[in-house]
Coordinates of C-alpha atoms in Angstrom, one line a residue:
Chain G
M105 CA -36.1 -44.6 -40.0
E106 CA -39.0 -43.1 -42.1
T107 CA -39.5 -44.0 -45.7
S108 CA -41.4 -41.9 -48.3
L109 CA -42.3 -42.8 -51.8
I110 CA -42.2 -40.2 -54.6
V111 CA -44.3 -41.2 -57.5
N112 CA -43.6 -39.5 -60.8
T113 CA -46.3 -39.4 -63.5
T114 CA -47.4 -37.3 -66.4
D115 CA -51.0 -36.4 -67.1
T116 CA -52.9 -36.5 -70.3
S117 CA -51.5 -33.2 -71.4
N118 CA -48.0 -34.4 -70.7
K119 CA -47.5 -32.2 -67.6
K120 CA -45.3 -33.8 -64.9
I121 CA -46.9 -34.6 -61.6
Q122 CA -44.9 -35.6 -58.6
K123 CA -46.8 -37.1 -55.6
T124 CA -45.1 -38.0 -52.3
I125 CA -46.6 -40.7 -50.1
T126 CA -45.2 -40.6 -46.6
Y127 CA -45.0 -43.4 -44.1
A128 CA -44.1 -46.1 -46.5
N129 CA -42.8 -49.2 -44.8
P130 CA -39.0 -49.0 -44.3
N131 CA -38.9 -52.8 -44.7
A132 CA -40.8 -52.8 -48.0
T133 CA -38.9 -54.0 -51.0
N134 CA -38.3 -51.7 -53.9
A135 CA -40.2 -54.1 -56.1
N136 CA -43.3 -53.8 -54.0
L137 CA -43.0 -50.1 -53.7
K138 CA -42.9 -49.9 -57.5
L139 CA -46.0 -52.1 -57.8
F140 CA -47.8 -49.9 -55.3
A141 CA -46.9 -46.8 -57.2
Q142 CA -48.0 -48.4 -60.5
K143 CA -51.3 -49.6 -59.0
M144 CA -52.0 -46.1 -57.5
T145 CA -51.3 -44.6 -60.9
G146 CA -53.6 -47.2 -62.5
L147 CA -56.5 -45.5 -60.7
T148 CA -55.9 -42.3 -62.6
T149 CA -55.6 -41.1 -66.2
N150 CA -51.9 -40.3 -65.6
T151 CA -49.0 -42.3 -67.0
F152 CA -46.5 -43.9 -64.6
E153 CA -43.0 -42.6 -65.2
G154 CA -41.1 -43.9 -62.2
A155 CA -40.8 -43.8 -58.4
N156 CA -38.2 -42.9 -55.9
R157 CA -37.8 -44.2 -52.4
V158 CA -36.5 -41.7 -49.8
N159 CA -35.2 -43.1 -46.5
K160 CA -35.0 -40.6 -43.7
Q161 CA -32.9 -41.7 -40.8
D162 CA -32.6 -39.9 -37.4
V163 CA -28.9 -39.2 -36.6
D164 CA -29.5 -40.6 -33.2
E165 CA -30.2 -44.0 -34.7
P166 CA -27.3 -46.4 -35.0
D167 CA -25.6 -46.6 -38.3
G168 CA -27.1 -49.2 -40.6
G169 CA -30.8 -48.5 -39.9
G170 CA -31.5 -49.5 -36.3
S171 CA -34.3 -51.8 -35.3
S172 CA -36.7 -53.0 -37.9
K173 CA -40.4 -53.0 -37.9
L174 CA -41.9 -56.0 -36.2
T175 CA -45.0 -57.6 -37.6
P176 CA -45.3 -61.0 -36.1
T177 CA -48.2 -63.3 -36.6
F178 CA -50.7 -63.7 -33.9
T179 CA -51.3 -67.3 -32.9
A180 CA -54.2 -68.4 -30.8
V181 CA -53.5 -71.1 -28.2
F182 CA -57.0 -72.1 -27.6
D183 CA -58.7 -73.2 -30.8
R184 CA -62.2 -72.6 -29.6
R185 CA -61.4 -68.9 -29.5
A186 CA -60.8 -67.5 -32.9
L187 CA -58.3 -64.7 -32.7
T188 CA -56.7 -62.7 -35.4
G189 CA -54.5 -59.7 -35.0
S190 CA -51.3 -57.9 -35.8
Y191 CA -48.6 -56.1 -34.0
T192 CA -46.2 -53.3 -34.7
Y193 CA -43.2 -52.1 -32.9
N194 CA -42.7 -48.4 -32.7
G195 CA -39.0 -48.5 -32.3
D196 CA -39.1 -47.2 -28.7
G197 CA -39.6 -50.4 -26.7
E198 CA -43.4 -50.5 -27.2
V199 CA -45.2 -53.0 -29.2
F200 CA -48.8 -52.2 -30.1
G201 CA -51.2 -55.0 -30.7
Y202 CA -54.6 -55.1 -32.1
A203 CA -56.7 -58.2 -31.9
E204 CA -60.2 -59.0 -33.0
T205 CA -61.9 -61.8 -31.2
S206 CA -65.2 -63.5 -31.3
V207 CA -65.3 -63.8 -27.6
F208 CA -67.0 -61.4 -25.4
S209 CA -65.7 -58.9 -22.9
E210 CA -65.7 -61.0 -19.8
V211 CA -62.8 -63.1 -21.2
I212 CA -59.6 -61.2 -21.2
P213 CA -56.8 -62.4 -23.5
E214 CA -53.4 -62.5 -22.2
L215 CA -50.6 -62.1 -24.6
L216 CA -46.9 -63.0 -24.5
L217 CA -44.5 -61.6 -27.0
I218 CA -41.7 -64.1 -27.7
D219 CA -38.8 -64.0 -30.0
H220 CA -37.7 -66.7 -32.5
Q221 CA -35.7 -68.4 -29.8
N222 CA -38.8 -68.7 -27.6
K223 CA -37.5 -66.1 -25.1
I224 CA -40.3 -64.1 -23.6
L225 CA -39.9 -60.5 -24.5
G226 CA -43.0 -59.0 -22.9
F227 CA -46.5 -59.4 -21.4
S228 CA -49.7 -57.7 -22.3
E229 CA -50.8 -54.8 -20.2
D230 CA -53.3 -52.0 -20.7
V231 CA -55.9 -54.1 -22.3
D232 CA -58.9 -52.2 -23.6
I233 CA -62.0 -54.0 -24.6
I234 CA -64.3 -52.3 -26.9
G235 CA -67.3 -54.5 -27.7
S236 CA -65.8 -57.7 -28.9
D237 CA -62.6 -56.1 -30.2
V238 CA -59.6 -56.1 -27.9
T239 CA -56.8 -53.6 -28.2
L240 CA -53.6 -54.5 -26.4
K241 CA -50.4 -52.9 -25.7
L242 CA -47.4 -55.0 -25.1
Y243 CA -44.3 -53.6 -23.4
A244 CA -41.1 -55.3 -24.3
S245 CA -37.6 -55.0 -22.8
E246 CA -35.5 -52.1 -23.9
G247 CA -32.6 -52.8 -26.2
E248 CA -33.9 -56.0 -27.7
N249 CA -33.7 -56.7 -31.3
Y250 CA -37.2 -57.4 -32.6
A251 CA -36.3 -58.3 -36.2
A252 CA -38.2 -61.6 -35.8
A253 CA -40.8 -62.6 -33.2
S254 CA -44.1 -64.2 -32.8
C255 CA -46.9 -63.7 -30.4
I256 CA -48.7 -66.4 -28.5
A257 CA -52.1 -65.7 -27.1
S258 CA -53.7 -67.5 -24.3
I259 CA -57.2 -66.8 -22.9
V260 CA -57.3 -66.2 -19.2
E261 CA -60.8 -66.7 -17.8
D262 CA -61.7 -64.2 -15.2
T263 CA -62.1 -66.2 -12.0
E264 CA -63.9 -63.7 -9.9
Chain Y
M102 CA -65.3 -13.3 -74.2
A103 CA -67.4 -15.1 -71.8
D104 CA -66.5 -16.9 -68.6
T105 CA -64.8 -20.3 -69.1
Q106 CA -65.3 -23.3 -67.0
S107 CA -63.1 -26.3 -66.4
V108 CA -63.6 -29.3 -64.2
T109 CA -60.9 -31.3 -62.2
Y110 CA -61.3 -34.4 -60.2
T111 CA -59.5 -35.6 -57.1
L112 CA -59.7 -39.1 -55.7
E113 CA -59.5 -39.4 -51.9
M114 CA -58.9 -42.8 -50.2
V115 CA -59.1 -43.3 -46.5
A116 CA -56.6 -45.9 -45.3
E117 CA -57.3 -47.6 -41.9
Y118 CA -54.5 -49.0 -39.7
A119 CA -54.5 -51.6 -37.0
D120 CA -54.2 -49.0 -34.2
G121 CA -57.5 -47.5 -35.3
D122 CA -55.9 -44.5 -36.9
T123 CA -56.8 -43.4 -40.4
R124 CA -55.0 -41.4 -43.1
T125 CA -56.3 -39.9 -46.3
I126 CA -54.3 -40.3 -49.5
T127 CA -55.3 -38.1 -52.5
Q128 CA -54.6 -38.5 -56.1
E129 CA -55.4 -36.1 -59.0
N130 CA -57.1 -37.2 -62.2
P131 CA -59.0 -40.4 -61.2
D132 CA -60.1 -42.4 -64.2
T133 CA -63.9 -42.3 -63.9
S134 CA -64.4 -44.6 -66.8
I135 CA -63.2 -47.7 -64.9
D136 CA -64.7 -49.5 -61.9
L137 CA -62.7 -47.6 -59.3
A138 CA -64.4 -49.2 -56.3
T139 CA -63.2 -52.7 -57.3
K140 CA -59.7 -51.4 -58.1
I141 CA -59.4 -49.7 -54.8
K142 CA -60.5 -52.8 -53.0
E143 CA -57.8 -54.7 -54.9
L144 CA -55.2 -52.1 -54.0
G145 CA -56.3 -52.5 -50.4
A146 CA -55.7 -56.2 -50.5
F147 CA -52.3 -55.6 -52.0
C148 CA -51.4 -53.1 -49.3
K149 CA -52.5 -55.4 -46.6
A150 CA -50.5 -58.3 -48.0
T151 CA -47.3 -56.4 -48.6
Q152 CA -47.7 -53.6 -45.9
V153 CA -46.1 -51.1 -48.2
I154 CA -47.8 -48.2 -46.3
I155 CA -47.9 -48.1 -42.5
G156 CA -49.6 -46.0 -39.9
D157 CA -48.0 -42.6 -39.2
K158 CA -48.7 -42.6 -35.4
T159 CA -47.4 -46.0 -34.3
G160 CA -46.2 -47.7 -37.5
A161 CA -49.3 -49.9 -37.2
D162 CA -50.2 -52.4 -39.9
F163 CA -52.4 -51.4 -42.8
K164 CA -55.8 -53.0 -42.6
R165 CA -57.9 -51.7 -45.5
F166 CA -59.2 -48.7 -47.4
K167 CA -62.1 -47.7 -45.3
S168 CA -63.8 -45.3 -47.7
S169 CA -63.1 -43.4 -50.8
R170 CA -64.7 -40.6 -52.8
T171 CA -64.1 -38.4 -55.8
R172 CA -64.3 -34.7 -55.4
R173 CA -65.2 -32.6 -58.4
R174 CA -64.0 -29.0 -58.6
T175 CA -65.4 -26.6 -61.1
I176 CA -63.2 -23.7 -61.9
T177 CA -64.8 -20.7 -63.5
K178 CA -62.4 -18.2 -65.0
L179 CA -64.2 -14.9 -64.9
D180 CA -64.0 -12.6 -68.0
L181 CA -62.7 -9.3 -66.8
S182 CA -62.4 -7.7 -70.2

């Protein structure tokens, strides 16, 4: 599902302006979308009139919206390594992770994606290390529902 | 009649997402009398907390507004009389 936000405003000569912002979050609440539209308008001399949410759903998706966007929190297992990150699920069995770490490139983080029942959904693969930033891709099993999950990170020292 | 000039402004904000992708959002008529930089940073904090806009390539999380600028366009209407 793709969601767009149409923001309706009028300018200082009362002319109507309609602005469409694509790739709004399908899981965003209407209240937050309205706040976002108002704050965007607050950067301008236009007056906020209202906003509309447009949900676009592929007809191949199951009725009722299909899988939801996954944004679990990234938890570091080892305290001495500070890790922050976020993950998103693209709806196709792939979870993309982005982590920032204060450790350096010889230490490779290993990540597990687990659901709220502590079942392991996937392991990290294709780790790219750019400087001290680590970009990870996690591949999770097909057909799972990722409405709620968390990530556990552990640091695996390179033993070579 | 002489040529007439008018000036319009556009605000461009570059949003950065967790997968490294960026996207530019434009708005007409920025209010140049307010502290736009601070307001845009606040908007960025709001977007990061609520994730109202997400990346268009992988649905990645919003991280911040990386940069922003205002463009000024001067339109000169030529007098053809």
